[in-house]
CSV table of C-alpha atoms and ligand atoms in Angstrom, one decimal:
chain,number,residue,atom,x,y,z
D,38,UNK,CA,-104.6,59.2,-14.0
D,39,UNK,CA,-103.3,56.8,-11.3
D,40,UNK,CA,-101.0,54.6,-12.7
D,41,UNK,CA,-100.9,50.6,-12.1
D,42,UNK,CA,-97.0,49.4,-11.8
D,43,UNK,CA,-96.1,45.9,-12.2
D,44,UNK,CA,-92.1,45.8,-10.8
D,45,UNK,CA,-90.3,42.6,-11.2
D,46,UNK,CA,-87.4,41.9,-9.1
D,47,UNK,CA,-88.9,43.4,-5.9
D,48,UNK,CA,-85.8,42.1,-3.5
D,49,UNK,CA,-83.0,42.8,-6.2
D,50,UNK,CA,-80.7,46.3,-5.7
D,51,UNK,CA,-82.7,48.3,-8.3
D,52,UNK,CA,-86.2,46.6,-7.5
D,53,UNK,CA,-85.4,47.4,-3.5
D,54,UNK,CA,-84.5,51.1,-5.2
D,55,UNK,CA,-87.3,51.3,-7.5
D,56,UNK,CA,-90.4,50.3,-5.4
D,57,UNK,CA,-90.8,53.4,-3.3
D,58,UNK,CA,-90.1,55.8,-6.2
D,59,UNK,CA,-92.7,54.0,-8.6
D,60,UNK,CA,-95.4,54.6,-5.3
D,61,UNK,CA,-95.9,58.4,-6.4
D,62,UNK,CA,-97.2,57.9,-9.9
D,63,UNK,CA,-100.0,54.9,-8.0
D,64,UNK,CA,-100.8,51.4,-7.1
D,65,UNK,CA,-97.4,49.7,-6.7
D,66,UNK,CA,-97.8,45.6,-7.5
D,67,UNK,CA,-94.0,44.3,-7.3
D,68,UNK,CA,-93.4,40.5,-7.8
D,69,UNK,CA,-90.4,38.5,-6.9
D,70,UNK,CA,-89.4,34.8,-7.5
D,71,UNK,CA,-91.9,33.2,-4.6
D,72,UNK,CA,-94.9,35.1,-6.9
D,73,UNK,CA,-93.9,34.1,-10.0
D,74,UNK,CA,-91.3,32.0,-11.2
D,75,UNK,CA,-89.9,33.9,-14.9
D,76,UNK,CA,-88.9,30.5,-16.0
D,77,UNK,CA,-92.7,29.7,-16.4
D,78,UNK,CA,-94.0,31.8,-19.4
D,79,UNK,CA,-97.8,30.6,-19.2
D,80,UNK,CA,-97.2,31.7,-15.2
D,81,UNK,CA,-96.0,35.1,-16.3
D,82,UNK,CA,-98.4,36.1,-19.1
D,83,UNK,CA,-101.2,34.9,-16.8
D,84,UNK,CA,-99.6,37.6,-13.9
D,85,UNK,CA,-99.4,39.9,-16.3
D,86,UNK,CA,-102.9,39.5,-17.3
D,87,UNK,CA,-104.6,40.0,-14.4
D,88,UNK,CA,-102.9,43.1,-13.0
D,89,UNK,CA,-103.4,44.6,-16.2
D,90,UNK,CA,-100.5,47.2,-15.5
D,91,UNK,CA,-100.1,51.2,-17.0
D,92,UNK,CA,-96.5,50.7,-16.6
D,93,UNK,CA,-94.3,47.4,-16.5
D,94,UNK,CA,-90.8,47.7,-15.1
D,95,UNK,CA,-88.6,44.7,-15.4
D,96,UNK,CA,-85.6,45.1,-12.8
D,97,UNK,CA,-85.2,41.1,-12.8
D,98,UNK,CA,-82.7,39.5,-14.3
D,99,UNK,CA,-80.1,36.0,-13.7
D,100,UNK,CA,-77.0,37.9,-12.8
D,101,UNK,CA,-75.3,35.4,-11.5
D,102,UNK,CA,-72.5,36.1,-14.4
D,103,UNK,CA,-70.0,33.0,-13.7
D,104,UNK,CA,-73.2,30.5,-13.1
D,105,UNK,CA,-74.8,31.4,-16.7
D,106,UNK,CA,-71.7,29.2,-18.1
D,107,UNK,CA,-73.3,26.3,-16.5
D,108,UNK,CA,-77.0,27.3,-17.0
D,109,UNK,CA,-77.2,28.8,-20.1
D,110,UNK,CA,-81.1,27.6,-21.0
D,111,UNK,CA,-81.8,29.0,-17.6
D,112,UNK,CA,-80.2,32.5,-18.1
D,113,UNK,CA,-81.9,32.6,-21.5
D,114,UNK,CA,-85.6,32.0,-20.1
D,115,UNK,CA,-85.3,34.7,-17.1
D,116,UNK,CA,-83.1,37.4,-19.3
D,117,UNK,CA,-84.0,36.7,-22.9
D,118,UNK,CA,-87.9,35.1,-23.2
D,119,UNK,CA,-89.1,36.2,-20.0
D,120,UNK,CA,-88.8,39.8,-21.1
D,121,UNK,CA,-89.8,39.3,-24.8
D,122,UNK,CA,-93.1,37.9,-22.9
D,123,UNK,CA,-93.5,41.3,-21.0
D,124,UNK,CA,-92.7,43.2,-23.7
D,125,UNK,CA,-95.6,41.4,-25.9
D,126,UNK,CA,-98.4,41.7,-22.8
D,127,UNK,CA,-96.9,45.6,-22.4
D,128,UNK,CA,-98.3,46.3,-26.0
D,129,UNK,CA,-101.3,43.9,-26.0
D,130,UNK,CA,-102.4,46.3,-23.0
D,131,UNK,CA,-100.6,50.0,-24.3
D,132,UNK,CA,-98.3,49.9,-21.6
D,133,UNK,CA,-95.2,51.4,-20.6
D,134,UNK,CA,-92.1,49.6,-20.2
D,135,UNK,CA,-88.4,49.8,-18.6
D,136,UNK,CA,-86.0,47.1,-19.0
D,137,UNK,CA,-82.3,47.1,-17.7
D,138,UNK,CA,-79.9,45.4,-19.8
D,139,UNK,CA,-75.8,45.4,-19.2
D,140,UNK,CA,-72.7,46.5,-20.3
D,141,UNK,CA,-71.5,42.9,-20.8
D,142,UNK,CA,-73.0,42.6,-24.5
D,143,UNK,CA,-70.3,44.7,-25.4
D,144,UNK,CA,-67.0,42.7,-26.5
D,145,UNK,CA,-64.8,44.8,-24.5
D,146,UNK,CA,-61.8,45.7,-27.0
D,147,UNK,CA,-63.1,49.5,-27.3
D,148,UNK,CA,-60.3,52.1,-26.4
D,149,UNK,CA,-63.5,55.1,-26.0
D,150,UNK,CA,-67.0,54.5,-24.0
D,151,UNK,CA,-69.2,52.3,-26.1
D,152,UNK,CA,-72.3,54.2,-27.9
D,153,UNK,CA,-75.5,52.0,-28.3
D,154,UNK,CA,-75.2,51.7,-31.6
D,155,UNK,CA,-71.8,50.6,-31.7
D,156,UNK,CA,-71.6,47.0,-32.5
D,157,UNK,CA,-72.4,44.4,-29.6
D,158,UNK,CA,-70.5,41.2,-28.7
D,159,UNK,CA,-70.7,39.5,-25.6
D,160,UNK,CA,-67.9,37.4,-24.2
D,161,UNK,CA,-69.9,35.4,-22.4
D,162,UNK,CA,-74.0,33.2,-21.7
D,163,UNK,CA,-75.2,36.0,-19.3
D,164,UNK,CA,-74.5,39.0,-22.0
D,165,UNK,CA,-75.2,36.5,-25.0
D,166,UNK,CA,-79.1,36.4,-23.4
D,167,UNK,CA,-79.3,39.9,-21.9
D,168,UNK,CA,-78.6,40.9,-25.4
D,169,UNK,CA,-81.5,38.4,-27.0
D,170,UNK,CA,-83.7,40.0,-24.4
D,171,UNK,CA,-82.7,43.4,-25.6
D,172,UNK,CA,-83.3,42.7,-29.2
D,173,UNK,CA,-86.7,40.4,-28.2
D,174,UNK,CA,-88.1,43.5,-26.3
D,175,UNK,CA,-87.8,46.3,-28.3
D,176,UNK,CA,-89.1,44.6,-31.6
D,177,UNK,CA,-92.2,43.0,-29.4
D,178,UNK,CA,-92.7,46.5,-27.9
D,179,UNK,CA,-90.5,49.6,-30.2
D,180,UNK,CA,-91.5,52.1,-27.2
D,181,UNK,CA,-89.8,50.2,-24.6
D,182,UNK,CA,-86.9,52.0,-22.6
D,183,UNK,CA,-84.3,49.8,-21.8
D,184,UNK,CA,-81.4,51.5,-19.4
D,185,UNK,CA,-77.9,49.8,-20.2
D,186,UNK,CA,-75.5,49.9,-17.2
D,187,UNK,CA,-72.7,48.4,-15.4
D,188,UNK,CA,-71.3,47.3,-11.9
D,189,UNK,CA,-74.2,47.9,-9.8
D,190,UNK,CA,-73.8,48.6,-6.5
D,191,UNK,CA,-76.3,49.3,-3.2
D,192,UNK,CA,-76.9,48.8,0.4
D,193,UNK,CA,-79.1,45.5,-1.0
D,194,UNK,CA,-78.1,42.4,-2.4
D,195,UNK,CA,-75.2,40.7,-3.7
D,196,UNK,CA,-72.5,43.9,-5.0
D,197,UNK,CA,-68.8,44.5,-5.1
D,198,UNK,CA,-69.0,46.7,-2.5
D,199,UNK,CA,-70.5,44.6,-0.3
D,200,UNK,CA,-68.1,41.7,-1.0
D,201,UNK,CA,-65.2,44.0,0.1
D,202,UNK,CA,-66.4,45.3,3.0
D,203,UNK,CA,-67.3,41.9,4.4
D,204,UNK,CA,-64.1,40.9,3.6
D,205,UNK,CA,-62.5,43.6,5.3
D,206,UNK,CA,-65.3,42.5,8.2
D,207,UNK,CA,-63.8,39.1,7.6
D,208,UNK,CA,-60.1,40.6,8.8
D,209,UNK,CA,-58.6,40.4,5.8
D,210,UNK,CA,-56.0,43.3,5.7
D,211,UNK,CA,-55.0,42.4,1.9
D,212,UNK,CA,-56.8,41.7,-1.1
D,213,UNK,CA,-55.7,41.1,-4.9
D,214,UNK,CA,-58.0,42.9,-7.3
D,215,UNK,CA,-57.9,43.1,-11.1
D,216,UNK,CA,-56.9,46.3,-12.5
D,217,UNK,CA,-57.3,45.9,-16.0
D,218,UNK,CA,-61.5,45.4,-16.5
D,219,UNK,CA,-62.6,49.3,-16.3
D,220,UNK,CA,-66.1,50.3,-16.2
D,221,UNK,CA,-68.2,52.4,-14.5
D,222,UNK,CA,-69.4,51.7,-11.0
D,223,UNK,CA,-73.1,52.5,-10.8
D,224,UNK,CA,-75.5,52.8,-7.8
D,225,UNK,CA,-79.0,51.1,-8.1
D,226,UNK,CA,-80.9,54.7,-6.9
D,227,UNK,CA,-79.6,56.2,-10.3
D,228,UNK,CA,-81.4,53.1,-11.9
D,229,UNK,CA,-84.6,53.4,-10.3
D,230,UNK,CA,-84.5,57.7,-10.5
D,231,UNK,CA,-84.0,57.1,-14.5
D,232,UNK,CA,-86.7,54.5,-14.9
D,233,UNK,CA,-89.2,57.2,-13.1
D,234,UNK,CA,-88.0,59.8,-15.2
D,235,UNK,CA,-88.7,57.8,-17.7
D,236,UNK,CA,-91.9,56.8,-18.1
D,237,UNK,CA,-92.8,60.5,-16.3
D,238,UNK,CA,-91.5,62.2,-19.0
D,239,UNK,CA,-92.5,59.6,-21.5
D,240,UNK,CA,-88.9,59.1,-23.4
D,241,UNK,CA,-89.0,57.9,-26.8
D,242,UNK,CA,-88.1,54.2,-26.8
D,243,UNK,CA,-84.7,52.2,-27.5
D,244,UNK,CA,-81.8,51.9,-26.1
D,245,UNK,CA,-79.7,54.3,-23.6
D,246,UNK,CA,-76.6,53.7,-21.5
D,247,UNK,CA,-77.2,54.9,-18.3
D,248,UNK,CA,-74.5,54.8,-15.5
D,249,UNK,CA,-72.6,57.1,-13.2
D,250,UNK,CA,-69.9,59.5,-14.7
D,251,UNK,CA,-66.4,58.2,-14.7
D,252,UNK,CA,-64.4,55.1,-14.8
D,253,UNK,CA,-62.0,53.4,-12.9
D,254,UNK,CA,-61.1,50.0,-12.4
D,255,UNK,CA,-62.5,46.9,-10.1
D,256,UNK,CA,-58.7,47.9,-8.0
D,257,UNK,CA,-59.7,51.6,-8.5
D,258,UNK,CA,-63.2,50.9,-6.8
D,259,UNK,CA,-61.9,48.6,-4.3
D,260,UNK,CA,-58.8,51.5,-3.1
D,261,UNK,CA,-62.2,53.6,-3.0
D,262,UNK,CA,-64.3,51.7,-0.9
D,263,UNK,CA,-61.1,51.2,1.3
D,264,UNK,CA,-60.5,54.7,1.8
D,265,UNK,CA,-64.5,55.5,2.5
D,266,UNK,CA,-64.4,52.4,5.2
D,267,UNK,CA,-61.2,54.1,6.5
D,268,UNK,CA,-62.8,57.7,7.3
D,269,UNK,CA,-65.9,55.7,8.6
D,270,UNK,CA,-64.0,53.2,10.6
D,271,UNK,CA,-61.0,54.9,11.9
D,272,UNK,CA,-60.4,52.3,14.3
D,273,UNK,CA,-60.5,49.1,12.3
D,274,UNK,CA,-57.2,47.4,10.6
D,275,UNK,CA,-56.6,49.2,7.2
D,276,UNK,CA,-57.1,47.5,4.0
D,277,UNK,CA,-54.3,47.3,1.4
D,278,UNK,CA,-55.2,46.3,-2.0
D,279,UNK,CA,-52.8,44.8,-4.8
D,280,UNK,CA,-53.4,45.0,-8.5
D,281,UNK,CA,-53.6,42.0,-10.0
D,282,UNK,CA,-53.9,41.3,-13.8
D,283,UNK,CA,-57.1,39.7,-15.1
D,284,UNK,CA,-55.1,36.6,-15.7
D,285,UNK,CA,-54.2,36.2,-12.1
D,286,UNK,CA,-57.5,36.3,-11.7
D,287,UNK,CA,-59.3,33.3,-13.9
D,288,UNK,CA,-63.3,33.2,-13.8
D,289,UNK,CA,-65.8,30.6,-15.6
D,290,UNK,CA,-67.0,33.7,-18.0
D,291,UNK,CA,-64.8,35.8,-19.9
D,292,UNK,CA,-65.2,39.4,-18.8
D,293,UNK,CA,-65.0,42.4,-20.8
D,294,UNK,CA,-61.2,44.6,-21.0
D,295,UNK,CA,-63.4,47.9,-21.2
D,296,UNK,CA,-67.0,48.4,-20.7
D,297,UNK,CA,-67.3,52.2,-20.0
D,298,UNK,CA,-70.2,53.2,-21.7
D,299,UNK,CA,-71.1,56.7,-23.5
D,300,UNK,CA,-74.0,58.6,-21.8
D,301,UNK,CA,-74.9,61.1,-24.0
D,302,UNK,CA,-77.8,59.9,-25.1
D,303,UNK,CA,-78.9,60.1,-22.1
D,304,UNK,CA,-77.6,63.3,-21.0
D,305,UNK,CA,-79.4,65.1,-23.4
D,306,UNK,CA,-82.8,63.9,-22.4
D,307,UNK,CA,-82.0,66.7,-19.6
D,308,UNK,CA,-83.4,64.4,-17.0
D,309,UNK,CA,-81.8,63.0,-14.3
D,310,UNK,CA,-78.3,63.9,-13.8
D,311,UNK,CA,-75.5,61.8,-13.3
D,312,UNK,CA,-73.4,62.0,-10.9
D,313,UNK,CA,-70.0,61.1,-10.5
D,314,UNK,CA,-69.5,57.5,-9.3
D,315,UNK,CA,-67.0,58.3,-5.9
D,316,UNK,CA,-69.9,60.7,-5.1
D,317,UNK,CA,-72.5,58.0,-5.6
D,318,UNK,CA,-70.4,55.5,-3.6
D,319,UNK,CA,-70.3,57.9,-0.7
D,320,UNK,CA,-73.8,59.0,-0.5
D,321,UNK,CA,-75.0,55.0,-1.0
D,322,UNK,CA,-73.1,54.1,1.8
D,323,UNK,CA,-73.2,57.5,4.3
D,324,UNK,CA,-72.2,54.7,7.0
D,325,UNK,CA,-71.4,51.0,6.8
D,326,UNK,CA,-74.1,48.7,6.2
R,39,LIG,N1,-75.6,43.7,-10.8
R,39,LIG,C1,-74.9,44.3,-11.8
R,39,LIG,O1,-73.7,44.6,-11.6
R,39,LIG,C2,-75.4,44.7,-13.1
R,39,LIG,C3,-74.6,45.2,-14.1
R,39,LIG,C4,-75.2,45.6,-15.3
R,39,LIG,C5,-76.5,45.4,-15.5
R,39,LIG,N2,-77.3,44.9,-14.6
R,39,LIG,C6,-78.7,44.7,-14.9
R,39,LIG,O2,-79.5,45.5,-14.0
R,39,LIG,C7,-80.7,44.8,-13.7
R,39,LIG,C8,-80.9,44.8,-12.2
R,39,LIG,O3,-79.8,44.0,-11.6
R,39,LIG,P1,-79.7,43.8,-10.1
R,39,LIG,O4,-78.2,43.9,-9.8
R,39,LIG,O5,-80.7,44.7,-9.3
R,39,LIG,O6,-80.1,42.3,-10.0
R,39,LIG,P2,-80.2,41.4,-8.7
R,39,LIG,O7,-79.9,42.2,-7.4
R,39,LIG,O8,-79.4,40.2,-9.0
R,39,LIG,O9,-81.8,41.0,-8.6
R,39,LIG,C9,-82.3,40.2,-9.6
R,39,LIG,C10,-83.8,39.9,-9.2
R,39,LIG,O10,-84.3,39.0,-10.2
R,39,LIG,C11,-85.0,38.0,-9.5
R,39,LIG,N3,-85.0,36.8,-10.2
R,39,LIG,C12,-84.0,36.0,-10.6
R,39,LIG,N4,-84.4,34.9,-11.2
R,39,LIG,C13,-85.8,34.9,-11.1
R,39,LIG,C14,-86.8,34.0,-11.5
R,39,LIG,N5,-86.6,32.9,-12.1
R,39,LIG,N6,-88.1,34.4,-11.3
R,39,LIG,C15,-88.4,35.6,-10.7
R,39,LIG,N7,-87.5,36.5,-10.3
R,39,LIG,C16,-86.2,36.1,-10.5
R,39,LIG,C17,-84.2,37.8,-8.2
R,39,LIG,O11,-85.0,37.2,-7.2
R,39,LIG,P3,-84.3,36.1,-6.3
R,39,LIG,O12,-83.1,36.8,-5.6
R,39,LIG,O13,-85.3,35.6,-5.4
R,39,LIG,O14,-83.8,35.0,-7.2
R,39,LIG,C18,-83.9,39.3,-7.8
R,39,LIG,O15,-85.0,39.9,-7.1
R,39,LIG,C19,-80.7,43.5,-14.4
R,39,LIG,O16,-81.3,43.6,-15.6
R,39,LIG,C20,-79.2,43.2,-14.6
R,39,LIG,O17,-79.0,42.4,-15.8
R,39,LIG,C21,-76.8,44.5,-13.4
């Protein structure tokens, strides 16, 4: 049967990554903020309506982690009651769903990667409504897939990697960076290969962490990225990069200590591996962007 694939977030990392894979299984419809505006739930229910999709994947999201302070009823209408809305239209019309959620409704004070059913606690608005969203999809629609993850990164968009190199672009040969938040950096091609293999391989529903192997820090990433720019860029002034401590380093939203999360779950689905996250980094960015 030819699938019909509504993707929202079409210019976002993992709706840019997601797109072209979705266009094997059929018709492709993928919808950004100029089609429909998330905020508007009579808008959204009506879009979803009328395409009538097979398969609903939901790559958008507010991200915009220090803004949500400041926004709060906006960041809960695009990540908490925008999704519950797809997730209700998904099972009015039997179809699949994938949702991404984030490692930021964790609390952060874990000393091993976080399981997803450890308990959640977000420091912060944007986790506080990714979390609602989480909760609001899976009891609208049990055999949603949502894919938890963390530190996204990709040739699109706005991403740490980015930052740094047009920093570096910038000529700034030193930069602080915190070195005690560690996570996992993940590229948005992972995202979009575990989605497919998803609803391919029709995974039962709930909630799995899904990132690359490893941790490091956001210093451990940055001396990373540094080193990748070096071998690409011989020529260009090398980067040195302090450690600072999170303190040094104050933002609007709390952040969490330690957000590596457990893939296990995931892992034994035997689907699509994970690699680690330096070999991810490298073969994202095979030259600079
Ligand atoms: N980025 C990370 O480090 C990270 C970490 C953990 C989890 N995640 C999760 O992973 C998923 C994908 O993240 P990403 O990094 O790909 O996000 P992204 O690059 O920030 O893209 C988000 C997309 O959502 C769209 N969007 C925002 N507000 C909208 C609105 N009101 N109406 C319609 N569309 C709207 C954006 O469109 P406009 O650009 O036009 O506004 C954009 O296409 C999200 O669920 C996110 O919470 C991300």
């Amino acid at each position: 049967m030819t699938e019909r694939i509504l993707l929202f977030g079409r210019g976002g990392q993992v709706g840019t990554e997601a797109r072209p894979l979705f266009e094997r299984l059929g018709e492709v419809v993928a919808l950004d903020h100029d089609d429909v505006d998330l905020r508007n739930v009579d808008a959204l229910r009506e879009t979803i309506r009328s395409i009538r999709p097979t398969i609903l994947v939901n790559a958008a999201a507010y991200t915009a982690v220090d803004k949500a302070e400041s926004e709060p009823e906006t960041a809960r209408a695009i990540n908490a009651a925008a999704p519950a809305t797809m997730a209700e239209e998904a099972a009015r019309l039997g179809a699949q769903m994938v949702h991404y959620s984030t490692d930021y409704v964790y609390p952060g004070d874990g000393t091993r990667p976080y399981r997803e059913d450890d308990p959640t606690g977000p420091l912060g608005v944007y986790g506080q409504t990714k979390l609602d969203g989480d909760l609001a999809v899976l009891e609208a629609l049990p055999e949603a897939v949502i894919l938890r993850t963390s530190w996204v990164f990709s040739p699109h968009g706005h991403n740490f990697v980015k930052t740094m190199l047009r920093l570096a672009d910038e000529g700034r040969t030193h930069l602080r960076v915190v070195a005690d938040q560690r996570g996992t950096p993940t590229a948005a091609s992972l995202l979009a290969d575990g989605a497919l293999a998803a609803v391919e391989h029709c995974i039962p529903g709930g909630v799995y962490h899904l990132t690359n192997a490893g941790e490091t820090t956001w210093y451990g990433f940055a001396e990373a990225i540094f080193a990748a720019r070096a071998r690409l860029l011989p020529e260009a002034p090398p980067v040195t990069v302090e450690p600072i401590a999170t303190a040094d380093y104050p933002t609007l939203a709390r952040r969490p200590a330690y957000s590596v999360l457990d893939g296990a779950k995931w892992d034994a689905l035997g689907r699509v591996v994970r690699a680690s996250w330096r070999d991810a980094l490298l073969q994202t960015f095979p030259t600079l962007p």
